[in-house]
Coordinates of C-alpha atoms and ligand atoms in Angstrom, one line a residue:
M4 CA -80.1 85.7 -17.0
S5 CA -77.4 84.6 -14.7
L6 CA -73.8 83.6 -14.2
T7 CA -74.0 80.5 -12.0
L8 CA -71.3 78.5 -10.1
H9 CA -72.3 74.8 -10.4
V10 CA -70.7 72.6 -7.7
D11 CA -70.7 68.8 -7.8
G12 CA -71.2 68.5 -4.0
A13 CA -70.0 65.0 -3.6
K14 CA -66.7 65.6 -5.5
W15 CA -66.1 69.0 -3.9
R16 CA -66.6 67.6 -0.4
A17 CA -64.4 64.6 -1.2
S18 CA -61.6 67.0 -2.2
Q19 CA -62.0 69.0 1.1
D20 CA -62.0 65.8 3.1
A21 CA -58.8 64.7 1.3
A22 CA -57.1 68.1 2.0
L23 CA -58.0 67.8 5.7
A24 CA -56.8 64.2 5.8
A25 CA -53.5 65.1 4.3
N26 CA -53.1 68.1 6.7
P27 CA -55.3 67.3 9.8
S28 CA -54.4 70.5 11.8
L29 CA -55.2 72.8 8.9
V30 CA -57.2 76.0 9.6
P31 CA -59.7 76.8 6.7
V32 CA -59.3 80.3 5.4
I33 CA -62.7 82.0 4.5
K34 CA -62.3 85.5 3.2
G35 CA -63.1 88.0 0.4
N36 CA -65.6 86.6 -2.0
G37 CA -65.5 83.2 -0.3
Y38 CA -63.3 81.8 -3.1
G39 CA -66.3 82.2 -5.4
F40 CA -68.6 80.1 -3.2
G41 CA -69.4 82.8 -0.7
Q42 CA -68.4 83.0 2.9
D43 CA -71.7 81.6 4.3
L44 CA -71.4 78.4 2.3
L45 CA -67.7 78.0 3.3
C46 CA -68.5 78.5 7.0
A47 CA -71.1 75.8 6.7
E48 CA -68.6 73.5 5.0
A49 CA -66.1 74.2 7.7
G50 CA -68.7 73.1 10.2
R51 CA -69.2 69.9 8.3
L52 CA -65.5 69.3 8.2
G53 CA -65.6 69.5 12.0
V54 CA -62.6 71.8 12.5
S55 CA -62.6 73.9 15.7
L56 CA -61.0 77.1 14.1
I57 CA -61.4 79.0 10.9
A58 CA -59.5 82.2 9.8
V59 CA -61.1 85.2 8.2
G60 CA -59.3 88.1 6.5
T61 CA -60.7 91.2 8.0
Y62 CA -62.8 92.6 10.9
P63 CA -65.9 93.3 8.6
E64 CA -65.9 89.5 8.0
V65 CA -66.1 88.6 11.7
P66 CA -69.8 89.0 12.5
G67 CA -70.9 86.8 9.6
A68 CA -68.3 84.1 10.5
L69 CA -69.3 84.1 14.2
A70 CA -73.0 83.8 13.2
T71 CA -72.5 80.9 10.7
F72 CA -69.6 78.9 12.1
P73 CA -70.0 77.4 15.6
G74 CA -66.3 77.3 16.6
D75 CA -63.5 79.8 17.0
V76 CA -62.7 82.5 14.4
L77 CA -59.2 83.9 13.9
V78 CA -59.0 87.3 12.2
M79 CA -55.8 87.5 10.2
E80 CA -55.5 91.3 9.8
P81 CA -53.8 92.8 12.8
F82 CA -55.9 94.6 15.4
R83 CA -55.1 98.3 15.3
G84 CA -56.2 100.3 18.3
S85 CA -56.5 103.5 16.2
V86 CA -58.8 101.9 13.7
D87 CA -60.7 99.0 15.2
S88 CA -61.4 99.8 18.8
A89 CA -65.1 100.6 18.3
L90 CA -66.0 97.4 16.4
P91 CA -68.6 94.9 17.7
D92 CA -67.6 91.4 18.9
L93 CA -64.0 92.4 20.0
G94 CA -64.5 90.6 23.3
N95 CA -66.4 87.6 21.9
P96 CA -64.8 84.5 23.6
R97 CA -64.8 82.7 20.2
L98 CA -62.8 85.5 18.5
V99 CA -59.0 85.4 18.2
H100 CA -57.2 88.6 17.3
T101 CA -53.8 89.0 15.5
I102 CA -51.4 91.4 17.3
T103 CA -48.3 92.9 15.9
A104 CA -47.5 95.7 18.3
R105 CA -47.6 96.4 22.0
D106 CA -49.8 99.6 21.7
D107 CA -52.5 97.6 19.9
L108 CA -52.4 94.8 22.5
D109 CA -52.8 97.4 25.3
A110 CA -55.7 99.1 23.5
L111 CA -57.5 95.8 23.0
R112 CA -57.0 94.6 26.5
A113 CA -58.0 98.0 28.0
A114 CA -61.4 97.5 26.6
H115 CA -61.7 93.7 26.6
T116 CA -59.5 92.3 29.4
S117 CA -59.9 88.7 28.2
A118 CA -59.7 89.2 24.4
R119 CA -57.8 86.3 22.9
V120 CA -54.8 86.9 20.7
V121 CA -52.1 85.3 18.5
V122 CA -48.9 87.3 17.7
E123 CA -47.9 87.6 14.1
G124 CA -44.2 87.7 13.2
L125 CA -42.8 89.8 10.4
T126 CA -41.5 87.4 7.7
S127 CA -39.9 88.0 4.3
M128 CA -43.5 88.6 3.1
S129 CA -43.2 92.1 4.8
R130 CA -46.9 92.7 5.1
F131 CA -47.8 92.6 8.8
G132 CA -45.9 91.5 11.8
A133 CA -43.7 92.1 14.8
P134 CA -40.0 91.8 14.2
V135 CA -38.7 88.3 15.2
E136 CA -36.9 89.6 18.4
K137 CA -40.2 91.1 19.7
V138 CA -42.5 88.2 19.2
G139 CA -41.5 86.3 22.4
D140 CA -42.2 89.4 24.6
L141 CA -45.5 90.1 22.9
M142 CA -46.5 86.5 23.4
A143 CA -45.7 86.7 27.1
A144 CA -47.4 90.1 27.5
G145 CA -50.5 89.0 25.7
Y146 CA -50.8 85.4 26.9
G147 CA -50.7 84.7 23.1
E148 CA -52.3 81.5 22.0
G149 CA -49.9 81.1 19.1
V150 CA -47.5 82.7 16.7
A151 CA -48.8 83.4 13.1
L152 CA -46.4 83.5 10.2
H153 CA -47.4 84.4 6.6
L154 CA -44.9 83.3 4.0
P155 CA -44.5 84.3 0.3
L156 CA -45.8 81.9 -2.4
G157 CA -43.5 79.1 -3.3
S158 CA -41.6 76.7 -1.0
G159 CA -38.4 76.7 1.0
H160 CA -40.1 78.2 4.1
V161 CA -38.7 75.8 6.7
G162 CA -35.6 77.8 7.4
E163 CA -37.4 81.0 7.9
I164 CA -40.1 79.4 10.2
S165 CA -37.3 77.6 12.1
R166 CA -35.7 81.0 12.9
F167 CA -38.9 82.1 14.5
V168 CA -39.4 78.9 16.4
E169 CA -35.9 79.1 17.9
A170 CA -36.1 82.9 18.6
V171 CA -39.5 82.8 20.3
G172 CA -38.7 80.0 22.7
G173 CA -41.2 78.1 24.9
I174 CA -43.7 75.7 23.5
R175 CA -46.0 77.5 21.1
P176 CA -48.6 76.6 18.5
F177 CA -47.6 78.1 15.2
F178 CA -50.1 79.1 12.5
V179 CA -48.4 79.2 9.2
S180 CA -49.6 80.4 5.8
H181 CA -48.6 79.2 2.3
T182 CA -46.6 76.4 3.8
T183 CA -47.0 73.0 2.1
A184 CA -48.1 69.8 3.9
D185 CA -44.5 68.5 3.3
E186 CA -43.0 71.6 5.0
V187 CA -45.3 71.3 7.9
A188 CA -44.2 67.6 8.3
E189 CA -40.6 68.7 8.2
L190 CA -41.2 71.3 10.9
R191 CA -42.9 68.7 13.1
R192 CA -39.8 66.5 12.7
R193 CA -37.5 69.3 13.6
F194 CA -39.6 70.6 16.5
P195 CA -41.7 67.7 17.7
E196 CA -42.7 69.6 20.9
H197 CA -44.5 72.4 18.9
R198 CA -47.8 72.3 17.1
F199 CA -47.9 73.6 13.5
S200 CA -51.2 74.4 11.8
A201 CA -51.4 75.5 8.2
R202 CA -53.9 78.2 7.2
V203 CA -55.3 77.1 3.9
G204 CA -57.8 78.5 1.5
T205 CA -57.1 77.8 -2.2
D206 CA -55.8 74.3 -1.7
L207 CA -58.9 73.4 0.4
W208 CA -61.8 75.0 -1.4
L209 CA -60.4 75.0 -5.0
A210 CA -58.4 71.8 -4.9
D211 CA -60.4 69.9 -7.5
R212 CA -61.1 72.0 -10.5
S213 CA -63.4 69.3 -11.9
A214 CA -65.7 69.7 -8.9
Y215 CA -67.0 73.1 -10.0
E216 CA -67.8 75.1 -13.1
V217 CA -69.0 78.6 -13.8
R218 CA -71.8 78.6 -16.5
A219 CA -73.4 81.5 -18.3
H220 CA -76.7 81.7 -20.2
V221 CA -76.8 82.5 -23.9
L222 CA -79.1 85.6 -24.0
D223 CA -79.2 86.4 -27.7
V224 CA -77.7 85.3 -31.0
R225 CA -77.8 87.1 -34.3
P226 CA -75.8 86.8 -37.6
L227 CA -73.0 89.2 -38.3
A228 CA -71.9 90.3 -41.8
R229 CA -68.3 91.4 -42.1
G230 CA -68.0 95.0 -41.0
D231 CA -71.3 95.2 -39.0
R232 CA -70.9 97.5 -36.0
V233 CA -72.1 96.6 -32.5
G234 CA -71.9 97.7 -28.9
Y235 CA -71.1 100.8 -27.0
R236 CA -68.1 101.4 -29.1
Q237 CA -69.5 100.5 -32.5
R238 CA -66.5 98.5 -33.5
P239 CA -66.8 96.7 -36.9
Q240 CA -67.0 92.9 -36.5
P241 CA -65.8 89.9 -38.6
A242 CA -68.5 87.7 -40.2
G243 CA -70.1 85.1 -38.0
H244 CA -72.6 85.5 -35.2
L245 CA -72.9 87.9 -32.3
V246 CA -73.6 86.0 -29.1
V247 CA -74.8 87.9 -26.0
V248 CA -74.0 85.9 -22.8
S249 CA -74.7 86.6 -19.1
G250 CA -71.5 87.5 -17.2
G251 CA -69.8 90.9 -17.1
T252 CA -67.5 93.0 -15.1
S253 CA -69.7 92.9 -12.0
H254 CA -69.2 89.1 -11.9
G255 CA -65.4 89.5 -12.4
V256 CA -65.4 88.5 -16.0
A257 CA -62.1 89.5 -17.7
M258 CA -60.8 90.6 -14.3
E259 CA -57.9 88.1 -14.3
S260 CA -54.5 89.6 -13.7
P261 CA -52.1 89.6 -16.6
A262 CA -50.0 86.9 -15.0
S263 CA -52.9 84.5 -15.4
A264 CA -53.5 85.4 -19.0
A265 CA -53.0 82.3 -21.2
T266 CA -50.1 83.4 -23.4
A267 CA -47.2 85.8 -23.3
R268 CA -48.9 87.7 -26.2
S269 CA -52.2 88.1 -24.3
R270 CA -50.2 89.2 -21.1
A271 CA -48.3 91.8 -23.1
I272 CA -51.5 93.1 -24.6
A273 CA -53.2 93.3 -21.2
V274 CA -50.3 95.1 -19.7
A275 CA -50.0 97.6 -22.6
E276 CA -53.7 98.4 -22.9
G277 CA -55.2 97.7 -19.5
L278 CA -57.2 94.6 -18.8
L279 CA -60.6 95.7 -20.0
E280 CA -59.4 97.7 -23.0
A281 CA -57.5 94.6 -24.1
A282 CA -60.5 92.3 -23.7
H283 CA -61.5 92.5 -27.4
R284 CA -58.0 91.6 -28.5
V285 CA -57.9 88.3 -26.5
R286 CA -60.0 85.3 -26.3
S287 CA -63.0 85.5 -24.0
P288 CA -63.3 83.0 -21.2
F289 CA -66.6 81.6 -22.6
T290 CA -66.6 78.3 -24.5
I291 CA -69.1 78.1 -27.3
S292 CA -69.4 75.1 -29.7
G293 CA -65.9 74.1 -28.6
T294 CA -64.2 77.4 -29.2
M295 CA -63.4 80.4 -27.1
P296 CA -64.6 83.4 -29.2
R297 CA -63.2 86.9 -28.8
F298 CA -65.1 89.6 -27.1
A299 CA -66.8 91.9 -29.6
E300 CA -65.9 94.7 -27.2
P301 CA -65.0 94.9 -23.5
P302 CA -67.5 93.2 -21.3
H303 CA -70.5 95.2 -20.0
M304 CA -71.5 95.3 -16.4
Q305 CA -73.7 92.1 -16.4
C306 CA -73.3 90.6 -19.9
S307 CA -70.8 90.3 -22.6
L308 CA -70.9 90.5 -26.4
L309 CA -68.9 87.8 -28.2
A310 CA -68.0 87.5 -31.9
L311 CA -68.4 83.9 -32.9
P312 CA -66.4 83.3 -36.1
A313 CA -68.1 82.2 -39.4
G314 CA -68.3 78.4 -39.6
V315 CA -68.8 77.8 -35.9
P316 CA -72.4 76.6 -35.2
P317 CA -74.2 79.3 -33.1
P318 CA -75.7 78.3 -29.8
R319 CA -79.4 78.8 -29.0
I320 CA -80.9 81.3 -26.7
G321 CA -81.2 79.7 -23.2
D322 CA -78.2 77.4 -23.7
T323 CA -75.6 77.4 -20.9
V324 CA -72.0 77.7 -21.7
P325 CA -68.9 77.2 -19.5
V326 CA -66.8 80.1 -18.4
R327 CA -63.2 79.8 -17.4
M328 CA -62.8 82.1 -14.4
R329 CA -60.4 82.4 -11.5
L330 CA -62.8 81.9 -8.6
T331 CA -61.0 84.3 -6.2
T332 CA -62.3 87.1 -8.4
A333 CA -65.6 85.6 -9.3
Y334 CA -69.0 86.9 -8.1
P335 CA -71.6 84.6 -9.5
D336 CA -75.3 85.4 -9.2
A337 CA -75.9 82.0 -7.7
V338 CA -74.1 79.0 -6.4
V339 CA -75.8 75.7 -7.0
V340 CA -74.5 72.6 -5.1
D341 CA -75.9 69.3 -6.4
Ligands
PLP9 C1 -55.3 84.5 2.1 C2 -54.5 84.1 3.2 C3 -54.2 82.7 3.4 C4 -54.8 81.7 2.5 O1 -54.3 81.8 1.2 P1 -54.6 80.7 0.1 O2 -53.5 81.0 -0.9 O3 -55.9 81.0 -0.4 O4 -54.5 79.4 0.7 C5 -53.5 82.3 4.5 N1 -52.9 83.2 5.3 C6 -53.1 84.5 5.1 C7 -52.5 85.5 6.1 C8 -53.9 85.0 4.1 O5 -54.1 86.3 4.0

């Protein structure tokens, strides 16, 4: 039994190539679950794209990226002297650190005199960063290779980025996140002497939804009479068929946040009951015979019980069925690229 991510390799790569062509200085972001594809596959794809720099999220992701991608690796979480000083690879000449404070810069350089850094500025995102008036000094003190700015979702970032460009002074490369290709083009028009590179994950790896699909195996099917009880919770079911499919909580099934639930009603239920508890009240993400049946009960760790309504033709054991999942929270058993 397995939950598999099927990828149409030609289509997927064409969509990556198009994203890079539209935004040639982009820096591929490879972090977390590797956007469902896994970090190793994405590192190989970044190598195929021919970019010289990728960005990972955290220090634990660094060794794998250095081993599978031949170019430079920017780690986007800030280096903290108090937390990260004993990690391997800190002085690797292909690794670029993110610095937000003078103490951290000093701790890094005390141990690794030639460690490479960018300086992150604190934007309205308010996650990490040095205040705008400190970025120039940190860049000078650290021989920073660029200024990193992480913006909230949405658009309208040009004004905020421009304030950093003007405050920092000098000619600097800027690495910007969640900034559209149009905004990057506008920044280049305003500041032709600077280089702007967008750090992009979702719009690079997940740009063409028709290029990939999650599929589950049908593991068992049996008729249900109205009122039959099933599962851990022995809930009575409507008449129809019970369909057992691969894919459960360990794969990220039913882990979507309420904001991505399909309707206001399902969002409200999810908020009121908690995501998993609400699962039996909303449609499951599995499509069987053209319908999306309800969960008979909250998904199990590696499989799910679905209540297929009477009148819908049941699938056969061994069939594969599509699963609608957000790939940033998907952990498939296998990724198959054809
Ligand atoms: C995750 C992340 C990105 C990429 O975000 P996407 O929405 O996947 O493109 C860019 N910059 C930073 C700092 C991030 O944490």
